Short mmCIF file of C-alpha atoms in Angstrom, two decimals:
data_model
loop_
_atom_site.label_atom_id
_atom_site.label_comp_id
_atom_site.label_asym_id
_atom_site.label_seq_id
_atom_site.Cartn_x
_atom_site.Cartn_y
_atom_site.Cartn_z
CA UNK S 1 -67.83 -51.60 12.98
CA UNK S 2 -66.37 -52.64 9.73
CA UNK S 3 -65.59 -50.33 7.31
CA UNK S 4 -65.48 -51.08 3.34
CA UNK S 5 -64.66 -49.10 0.62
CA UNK S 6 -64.76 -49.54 -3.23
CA UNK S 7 -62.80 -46.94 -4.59
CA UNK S 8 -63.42 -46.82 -8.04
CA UNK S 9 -62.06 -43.98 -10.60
CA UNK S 10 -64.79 -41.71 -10.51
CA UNK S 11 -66.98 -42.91 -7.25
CA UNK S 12 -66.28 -44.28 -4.21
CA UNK S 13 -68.68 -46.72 -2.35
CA UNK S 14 -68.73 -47.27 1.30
CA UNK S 15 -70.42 -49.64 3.62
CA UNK S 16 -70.16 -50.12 7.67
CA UNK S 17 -70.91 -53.30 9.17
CA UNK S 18 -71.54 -55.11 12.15
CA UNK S 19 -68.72 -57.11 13.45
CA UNK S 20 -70.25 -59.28 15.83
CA UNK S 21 -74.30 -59.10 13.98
CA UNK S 22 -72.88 -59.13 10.44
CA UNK S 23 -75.92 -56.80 10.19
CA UNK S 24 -75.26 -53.77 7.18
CA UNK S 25 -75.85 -50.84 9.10
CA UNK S 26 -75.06 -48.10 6.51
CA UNK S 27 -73.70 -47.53 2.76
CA UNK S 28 -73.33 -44.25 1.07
CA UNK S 29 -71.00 -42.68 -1.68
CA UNK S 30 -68.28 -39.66 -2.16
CA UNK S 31 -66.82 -38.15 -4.87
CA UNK S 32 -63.47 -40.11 -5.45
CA UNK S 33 -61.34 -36.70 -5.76
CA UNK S 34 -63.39 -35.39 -2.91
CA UNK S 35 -60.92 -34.83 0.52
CA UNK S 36 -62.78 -37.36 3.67
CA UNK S 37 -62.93 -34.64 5.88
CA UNK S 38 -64.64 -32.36 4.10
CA UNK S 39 -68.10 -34.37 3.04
CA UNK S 40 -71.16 -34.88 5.41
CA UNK S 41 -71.71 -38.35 3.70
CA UNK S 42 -69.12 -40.46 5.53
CA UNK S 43 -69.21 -43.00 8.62
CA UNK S 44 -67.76 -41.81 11.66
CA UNK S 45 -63.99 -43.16 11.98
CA UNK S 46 -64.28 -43.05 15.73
CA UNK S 47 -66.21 -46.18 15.22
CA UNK S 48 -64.43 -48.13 13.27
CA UNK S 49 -62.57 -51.38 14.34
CA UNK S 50 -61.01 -52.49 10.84
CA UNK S 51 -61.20 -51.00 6.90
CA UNK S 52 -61.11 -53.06 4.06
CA UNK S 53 -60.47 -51.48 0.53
CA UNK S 54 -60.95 -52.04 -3.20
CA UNK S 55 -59.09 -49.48 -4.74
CA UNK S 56 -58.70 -48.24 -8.27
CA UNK S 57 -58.94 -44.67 -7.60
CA UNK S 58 -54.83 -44.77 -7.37
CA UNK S 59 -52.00 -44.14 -5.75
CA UNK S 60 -52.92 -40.36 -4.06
CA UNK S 61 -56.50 -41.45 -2.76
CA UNK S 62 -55.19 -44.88 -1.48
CA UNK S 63 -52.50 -42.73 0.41
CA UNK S 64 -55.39 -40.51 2.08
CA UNK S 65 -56.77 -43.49 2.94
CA UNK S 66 -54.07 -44.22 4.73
CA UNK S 67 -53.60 -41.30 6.32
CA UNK S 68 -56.99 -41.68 7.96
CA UNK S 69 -56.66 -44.82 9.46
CA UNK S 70 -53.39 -43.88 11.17
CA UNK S 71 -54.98 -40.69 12.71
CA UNK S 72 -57.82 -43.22 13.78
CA UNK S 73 -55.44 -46.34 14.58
CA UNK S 74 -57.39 -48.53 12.59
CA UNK S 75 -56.61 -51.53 11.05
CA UNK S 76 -56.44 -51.16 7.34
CA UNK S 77 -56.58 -54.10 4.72
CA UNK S 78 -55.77 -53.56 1.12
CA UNK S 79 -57.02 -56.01 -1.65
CA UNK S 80 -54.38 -56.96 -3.78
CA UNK S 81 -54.27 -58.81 -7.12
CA UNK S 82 -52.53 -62.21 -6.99
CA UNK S 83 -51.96 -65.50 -9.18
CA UNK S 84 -54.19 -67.44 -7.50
CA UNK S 85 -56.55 -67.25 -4.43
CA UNK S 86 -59.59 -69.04 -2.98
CA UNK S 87 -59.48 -71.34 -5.94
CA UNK S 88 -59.05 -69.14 -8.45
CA UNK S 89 -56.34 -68.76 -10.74
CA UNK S 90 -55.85 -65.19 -12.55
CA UNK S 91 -55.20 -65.59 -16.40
CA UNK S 92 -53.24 -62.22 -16.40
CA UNK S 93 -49.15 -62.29 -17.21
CA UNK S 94 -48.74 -59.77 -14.78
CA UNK S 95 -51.50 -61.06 -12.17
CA UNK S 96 -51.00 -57.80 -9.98
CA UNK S 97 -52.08 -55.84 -12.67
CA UNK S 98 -55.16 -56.94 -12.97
CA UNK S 99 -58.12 -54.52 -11.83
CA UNK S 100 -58.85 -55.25 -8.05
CA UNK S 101 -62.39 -55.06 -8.42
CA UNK S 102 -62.79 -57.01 -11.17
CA UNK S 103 -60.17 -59.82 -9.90
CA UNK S 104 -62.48 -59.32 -5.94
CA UNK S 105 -65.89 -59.90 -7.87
CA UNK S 106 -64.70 -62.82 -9.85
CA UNK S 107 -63.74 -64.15 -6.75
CA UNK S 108 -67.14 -63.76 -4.71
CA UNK S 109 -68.42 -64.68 -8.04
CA UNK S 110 -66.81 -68.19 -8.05
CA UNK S 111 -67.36 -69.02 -4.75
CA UNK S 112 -70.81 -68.06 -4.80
CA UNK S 113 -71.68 -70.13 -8.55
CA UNK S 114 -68.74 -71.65 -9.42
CA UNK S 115 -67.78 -71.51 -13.32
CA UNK S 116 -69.38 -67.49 -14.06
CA UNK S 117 -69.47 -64.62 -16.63
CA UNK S 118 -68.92 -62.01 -14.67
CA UNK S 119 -69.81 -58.50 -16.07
CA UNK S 120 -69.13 -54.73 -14.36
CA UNK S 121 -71.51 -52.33 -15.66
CA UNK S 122 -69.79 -49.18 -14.66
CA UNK S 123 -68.20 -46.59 -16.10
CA UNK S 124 -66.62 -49.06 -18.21
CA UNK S 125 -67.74 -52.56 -18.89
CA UNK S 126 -65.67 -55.37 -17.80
CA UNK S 127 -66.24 -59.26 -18.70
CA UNK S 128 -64.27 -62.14 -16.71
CA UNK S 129 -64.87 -65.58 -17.16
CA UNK S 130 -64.46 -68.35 -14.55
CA UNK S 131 -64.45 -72.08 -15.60
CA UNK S 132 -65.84 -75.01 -13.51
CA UNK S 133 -61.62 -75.74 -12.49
CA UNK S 134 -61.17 -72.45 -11.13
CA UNK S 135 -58.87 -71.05 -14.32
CA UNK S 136 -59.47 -67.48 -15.25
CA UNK S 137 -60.15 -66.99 -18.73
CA UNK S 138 -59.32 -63.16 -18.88
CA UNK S 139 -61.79 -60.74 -19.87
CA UNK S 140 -62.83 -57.90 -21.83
CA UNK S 141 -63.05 -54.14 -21.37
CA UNK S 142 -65.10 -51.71 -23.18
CA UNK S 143 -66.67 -48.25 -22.00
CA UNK S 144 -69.80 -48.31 -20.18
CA UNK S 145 -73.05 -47.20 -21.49
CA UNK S 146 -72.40 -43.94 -19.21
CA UNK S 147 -69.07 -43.00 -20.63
CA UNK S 148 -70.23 -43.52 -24.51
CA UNK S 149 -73.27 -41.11 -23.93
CA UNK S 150 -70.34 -38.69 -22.29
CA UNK S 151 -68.39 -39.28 -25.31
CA UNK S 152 -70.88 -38.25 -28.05
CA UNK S 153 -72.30 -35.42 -25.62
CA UNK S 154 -68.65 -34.06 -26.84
CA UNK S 155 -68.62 -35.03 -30.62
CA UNK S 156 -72.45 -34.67 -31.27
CA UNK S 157 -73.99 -30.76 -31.44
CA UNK S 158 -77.38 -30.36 -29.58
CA UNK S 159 -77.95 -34.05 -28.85
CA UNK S 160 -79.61 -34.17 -25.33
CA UNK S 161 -79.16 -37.68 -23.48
CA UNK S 162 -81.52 -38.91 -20.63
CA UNK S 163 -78.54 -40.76 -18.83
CA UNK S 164 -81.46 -42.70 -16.82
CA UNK S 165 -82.77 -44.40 -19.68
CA UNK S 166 -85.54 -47.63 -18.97
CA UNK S 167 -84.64 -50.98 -20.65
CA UNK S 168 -88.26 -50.56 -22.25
CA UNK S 169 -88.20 -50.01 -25.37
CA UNK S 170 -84.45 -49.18 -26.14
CA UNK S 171 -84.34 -51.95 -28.13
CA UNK S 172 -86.33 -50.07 -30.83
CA UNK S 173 -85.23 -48.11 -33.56
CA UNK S 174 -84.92 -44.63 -32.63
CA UNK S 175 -87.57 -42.33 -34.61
CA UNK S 176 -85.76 -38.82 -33.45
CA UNK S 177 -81.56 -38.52 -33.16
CA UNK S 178 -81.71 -38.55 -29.11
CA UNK S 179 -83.42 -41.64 -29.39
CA UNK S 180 -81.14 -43.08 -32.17
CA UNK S 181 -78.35 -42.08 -30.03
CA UNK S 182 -79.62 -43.68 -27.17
CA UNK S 183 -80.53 -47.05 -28.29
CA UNK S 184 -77.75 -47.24 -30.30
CA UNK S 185 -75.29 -47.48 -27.14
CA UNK S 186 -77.60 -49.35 -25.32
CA UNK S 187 -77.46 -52.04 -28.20
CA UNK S 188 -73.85 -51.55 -28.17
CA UNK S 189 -73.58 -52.41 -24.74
CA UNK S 190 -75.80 -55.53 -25.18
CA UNK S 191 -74.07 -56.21 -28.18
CA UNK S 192 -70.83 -56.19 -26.46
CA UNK S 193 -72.04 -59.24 -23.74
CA UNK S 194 -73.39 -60.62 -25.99
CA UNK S 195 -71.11 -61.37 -28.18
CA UNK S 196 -68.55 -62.61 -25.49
CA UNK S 197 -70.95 -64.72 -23.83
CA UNK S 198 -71.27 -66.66 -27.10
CA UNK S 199 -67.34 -66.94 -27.24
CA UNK S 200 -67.19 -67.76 -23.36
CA UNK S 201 -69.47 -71.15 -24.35
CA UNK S 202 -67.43 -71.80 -27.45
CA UNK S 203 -64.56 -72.19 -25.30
CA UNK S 204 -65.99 -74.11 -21.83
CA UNK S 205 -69.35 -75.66 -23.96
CA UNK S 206 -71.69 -74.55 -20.73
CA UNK S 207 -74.32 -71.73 -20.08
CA UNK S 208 -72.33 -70.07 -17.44
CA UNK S 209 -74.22 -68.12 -15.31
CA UNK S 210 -74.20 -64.34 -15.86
CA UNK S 211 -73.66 -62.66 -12.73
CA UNK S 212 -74.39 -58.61 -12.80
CA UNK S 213 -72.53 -55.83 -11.14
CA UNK S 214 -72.12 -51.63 -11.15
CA UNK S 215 -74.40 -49.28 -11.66
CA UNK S 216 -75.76 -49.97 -14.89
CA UNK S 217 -76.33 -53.44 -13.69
CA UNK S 218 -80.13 -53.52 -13.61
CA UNK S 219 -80.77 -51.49 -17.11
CA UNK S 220 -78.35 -54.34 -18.85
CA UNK S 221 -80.01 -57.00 -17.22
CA UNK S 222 -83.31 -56.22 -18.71
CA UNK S 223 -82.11 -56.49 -22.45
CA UNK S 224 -80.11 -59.30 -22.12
CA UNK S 225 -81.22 -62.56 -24.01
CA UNK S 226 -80.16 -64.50 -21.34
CA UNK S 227 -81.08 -64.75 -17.54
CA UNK S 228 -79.15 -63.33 -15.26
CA UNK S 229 -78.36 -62.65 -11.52
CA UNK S 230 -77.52 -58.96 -10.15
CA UNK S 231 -75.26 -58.54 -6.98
CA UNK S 232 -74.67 -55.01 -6.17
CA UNK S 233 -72.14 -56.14 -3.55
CA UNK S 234 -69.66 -58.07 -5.27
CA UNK S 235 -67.24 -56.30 -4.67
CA UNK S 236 -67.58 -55.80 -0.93
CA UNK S 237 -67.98 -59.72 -1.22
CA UNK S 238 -64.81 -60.72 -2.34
CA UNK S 239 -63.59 -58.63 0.33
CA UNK S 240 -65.16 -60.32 2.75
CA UNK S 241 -63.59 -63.50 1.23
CA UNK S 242 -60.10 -62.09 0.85
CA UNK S 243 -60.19 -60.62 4.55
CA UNK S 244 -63.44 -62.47 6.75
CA UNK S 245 -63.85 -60.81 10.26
CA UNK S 246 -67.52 -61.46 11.01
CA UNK S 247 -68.16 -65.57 11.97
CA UNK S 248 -70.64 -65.57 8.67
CA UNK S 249 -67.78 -64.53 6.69
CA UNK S 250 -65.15 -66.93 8.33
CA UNK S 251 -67.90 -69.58 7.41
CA UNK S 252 -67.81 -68.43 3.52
CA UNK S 253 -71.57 -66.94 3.66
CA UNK S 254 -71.21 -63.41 1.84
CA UNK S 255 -73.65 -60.35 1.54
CA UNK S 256 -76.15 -60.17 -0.62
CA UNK S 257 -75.63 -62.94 -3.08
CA UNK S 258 -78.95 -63.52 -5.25
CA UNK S 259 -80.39 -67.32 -4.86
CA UNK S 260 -82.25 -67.32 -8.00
CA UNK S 261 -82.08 -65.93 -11.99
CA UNK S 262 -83.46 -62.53 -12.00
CA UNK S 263 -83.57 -62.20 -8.17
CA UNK S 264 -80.90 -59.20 -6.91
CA UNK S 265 -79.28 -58.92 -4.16
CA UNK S 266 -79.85 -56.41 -1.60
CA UNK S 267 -83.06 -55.97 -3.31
CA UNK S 268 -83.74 -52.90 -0.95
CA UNK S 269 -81.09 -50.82 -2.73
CA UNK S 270 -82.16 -51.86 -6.47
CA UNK S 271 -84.75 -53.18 -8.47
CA UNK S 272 -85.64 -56.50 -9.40
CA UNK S 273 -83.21 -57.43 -12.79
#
């Protein structure tokens, strides 16, 4: 089995797959701060032939990490930002300090459309641009619809906030303050995309394709003036790029990219965008 982990600040994804079937065979999620050992919701290390990790969780919980694949002598492969790989070339100064999620999806992202927008709807939202040539653009980074409703939660007395908002009918103006609250950061969010997809054109002078990711993927999808594509594994997919074990992934086919606009991937997890 195949182990891959997305270690992100607050969450941390895992999937197990098939080496030989390339077959998924399970996915779940921990607590990023939460010690391995100690939650019911992890693989069994036992079975494990090789890890691959995303991690921006830092340096402590890569280090447990670690730790476990020693005691289990397996195979571990960290993704690292670089200055250029599989065609790509990161637009960053400092190329290693470039988030390794965002710098993994922008690589599945390319690969799997060539020139991209790439957006991370997570706890904060990222933008990366790809053009046709393979040069990075750099990106943008603003909190995530998630982390603003946190924020005013803090500065705003007795405002309750559904944190599972629809898209349906947040773009209207809110007739009570939860509502006004709540549309207002979803327009923010839209606003935000928006706004950089208009100066991602300005610069390259194509409709890039808008490629979705994180957990608020689907919700910004559905306000969005423009079509898009959601891929819930990105991530995992540029690790599959950076380090291919299965024979689909030596061949360059990764999980769960969407074929047309408004068609997710790994449909089974999400809904439709």
């Amino acid at each position: 089995m195949i182990l891959d982990l997305d270690i992100g600040n607050t969450l941390t994804k895992w999937r197990l797959k098939n080496s030989n079937s390339n077959e998924i065979i399970d996915r779940g999620s921990i607590w990023t701060r939460d010690r391995w050992e100690n939650s019911e919701s992890i693989p069994d290390f036992r079975d494990i032939k090789v890890m691959r990790v995303s991690n921006v969780g830092g340096k402590e919980v890569l280090a447990e990490v670690e730790r476990i694949a020693r005691r289990f002598r397996v195979p571990l492969h960290v993704a690292r930002s670089t200055i250029k790989f599989a065609g790509v070339r990161n637009a960053y100064k400092e190329p290693e300090k470039l988030g390794i999620d965002r710098w993994l999806g922008l690589l599945a992202a390319f690969h799997g459309f060539g020139a991209c927008f790439v957006v991370d709807c997570g706890s904060a939202i990222t933008i990366d641009v790809v053009k046709a040539d393979g040069g990075h653009l750099g990106g943008y980074i603003a909190p995530g619809i998630r982390l603003m409703k946190e924020s005013l939660k803090l500065g705003t007395k007795n405002v309750a906030i559904d944190p599972d908002d629809s898209h349906k009918g947040l773009m209207n103006f809110g007739t009570s303050t939860q509502e006004a609250v709540s549309h207002g950061i979803y327009l923010s969010a839209l606003g935000h995309i928006t706004l950089a997809y208009k100066q991602a054109f300005n610069i390259s002078k194509l409709q890039l394709p808008i490629i979705l990711t994180g957990g608020d993927a689907q919700l910004v999808a559905g306000g969005l003036e423009f079509e898009s594509f959601c891929w819930p594994d990105m991530v995992y997919a540029g690790l599959e790029l950076m380090f291919p074990v299965t024979d689909a992934e030596k061949l360059g086919n990764l999980s769960g990219k969407p074929i047309n606009k408004n068609e997710i991937g790994l449909a089974d997890l999400v809904g439709s965008c």
